[in-house]
CSV table of C-alpha atoms in Angstrom, one decimal:
chain,number,residue,atom,x,y,z
A,1,UNK,CA,-7.4,-0.4,20.4
A,2,UNK,CA,-9.4,-3.7,22.5
A,3,UNK,CA,-10.4,-4.2,25.7
A,4,UNK,CA,-8.0,-5.2,28.3
A,5,UNK,CA,-9.7,-7.2,30.0
A,6,UNK,CA,-9.3,-10.1,33.5
A,7,UNK,CA,-10.3,-13.2,33.6
A,8,UNK,CA,-10.0,-15.6,37.2
A,9,UNK,CA,-11.1,-19.0,35.6
A,10,UNK,CA,-11.8,-22.9,36.3
A,11,UNK,CA,-9.3,-25.1,33.6
A,12,UNK,CA,-7.6,-28.5,34.6
A,13,UNK,CA,-4.6,-29.1,36.2
A,14,UNK,CA,-2.0,-31.8,36.2
A,15,UNK,CA,-1.5,-34.0,39.3
A,16,UNK,CA,2.0,-36.0,40.1
A,17,UNK,CA,1.0,-39.8,39.9
A,18,UNK,CA,4.4,-40.9,40.7
A,19,UNK,CA,4.1,-40.1,44.2
A,20,UNK,CA,5.2,-42.1,46.6
A,21,UNK,CA,2.4,-40.7,49.3
A,22,UNK,CA,-0.4,-42.7,48.7
A,23,UNK,CA,-3.5,-40.5,48.4
A,24,UNK,CA,-7.3,-40.7,47.8
A,25,UNK,CA,-7.8,-39.9,43.6
A,26,UNK,CA,-9.7,-36.6,43.3
A,27,UNK,CA,-10.5,-34.3,40.3
A,28,UNK,CA,-9.3,-31.2,41.1
A,29,UNK,CA,-9.1,-27.8,38.8
A,30,UNK,CA,-6.9,-25.0,39.3
A,31,UNK,CA,-7.4,-21.4,39.0
A,32,UNK,CA,-6.1,-19.3,36.3
A,33,UNK,CA,-5.8,-15.1,35.9
A,34,UNK,CA,-5.4,-14.3,32.6
A,35,UNK,CA,-4.8,-10.4,31.3
A,36,UNK,CA,-4.7,-10.4,27.6
A,37,UNK,CA,-6.8,-7.9,24.9
A,38,UNK,CA,-9.8,-9.1,24.3
A,39,UNK,CA,-10.2,-10.2,20.6
A,40,UNK,CA,-13.1,-11.8,20.0
A,41,UNK,CA,-15.6,-13.5,21.5
A,42,UNK,CA,-19.2,-15.4,21.1
A,43,UNK,CA,-22.1,-17.4,23.3
A,44,UNK,CA,-19.6,-20.0,23.9
A,45,UNK,CA,-16.0,-18.4,24.4
A,46,UNK,CA,-13.6,-14.9,25.2
A,47,UNK,CA,-10.9,-15.2,22.5
A,48,UNK,CA,-7.5,-13.1,24.4
A,49,UNK,CA,-4.6,-12.1,23.3
A,50,UNK,CA,-0.6,-11.3,24.4
A,51,UNK,CA,-0.4,-8.4,21.2
A,52,UNK,CA,-2.8,-6.4,18.8
A,53,UNK,CA,-2.2,-4.8,15.5
A,54,UNK,CA,-4.2,-1.9,14.0
A,55,UNK,CA,-4.7,-3.1,10.9
A,56,UNK,CA,-6.9,-6.9,9.6
A,57,UNK,CA,-3.6,-8.5,10.5
A,58,UNK,CA,-4.5,-11.2,12.9
A,59,UNK,CA,-2.0,-11.1,16.3
A,60,UNK,CA,-0.3,-14.4,16.1
A,61,UNK,CA,2.2,-15.0,19.4
A,62,UNK,CA,-0.4,-15.7,22.2
A,63,UNK,CA,-3.8,-16.7,22.1
A,64,UNK,CA,-6.0,-17.9,24.1
A,65,UNK,CA,-9.6,-19.5,23.5
A,66,UNK,CA,-11.5,-19.5,27.5
A,67,UNK,CA,-14.9,-20.9,27.7
A,68,UNK,CA,-17.2,-18.6,29.1
A,69,UNK,CA,-18.3,-22.1,31.3
A,70,UNK,CA,-15.3,-21.8,33.5
A,71,UNK,CA,-14.8,-18.1,34.0
A,72,UNK,CA,-15.4,-17.2,37.6
A,73,UNK,CA,-14.6,-13.4,37.5
A,74,UNK,CA,-14.3,-11.0,34.3
A,75,UNK,CA,-13.2,-7.5,34.5
A,76,UNK,CA,-12.9,-5.8,30.6
A,77,UNK,CA,-11.4,-2.0,30.6
A,78,UNK,CA,-10.0,0.1,28.2
A,79,UNK,CA,-6.4,1.3,27.9
A,80,UNK,CA,-6.9,4.5,29.4
A,81,UNK,CA,-8.3,3.8,32.8
A,82,UNK,CA,-6.0,0.3,32.6
A,83,UNK,CA,-2.6,2.1,32.5
A,84,UNK,CA,-3.5,6.1,32.5
A,85,UNK,CA,-1.0,9.1,31.8
A,86,UNK,CA,1.2,10.5,34.2
A,87,UNK,CA,0.3,13.6,36.2
A,88,UNK,CA,3.4,16.0,35.8
A,89,UNK,CA,4.4,17.3,39.6
A,90,UNK,CA,4.7,21.3,39.1
A,91,UNK,CA,7.8,22.4,40.9
A,92,UNK,CA,7.4,23.3,44.2
């Protein structure tokens, strides 16, 4: 089972240019937070996905390549730590 990863990173954003209020053109970036399964990584990017299958089948619904140069924060953990089993309460 791959790790669950949280990544906070900076990405391009779209700015509406049709606004009636004039404003200077300033380059902007958005701060984005993503959570997913860590599927792969290399020196340049991290690949996360919304699903993982135990066999060699590639998950296909959603995958995202995040450039490592854009990552501000990254936390990896296993499923047991991310979602610990609930302890049963004994009768009082």
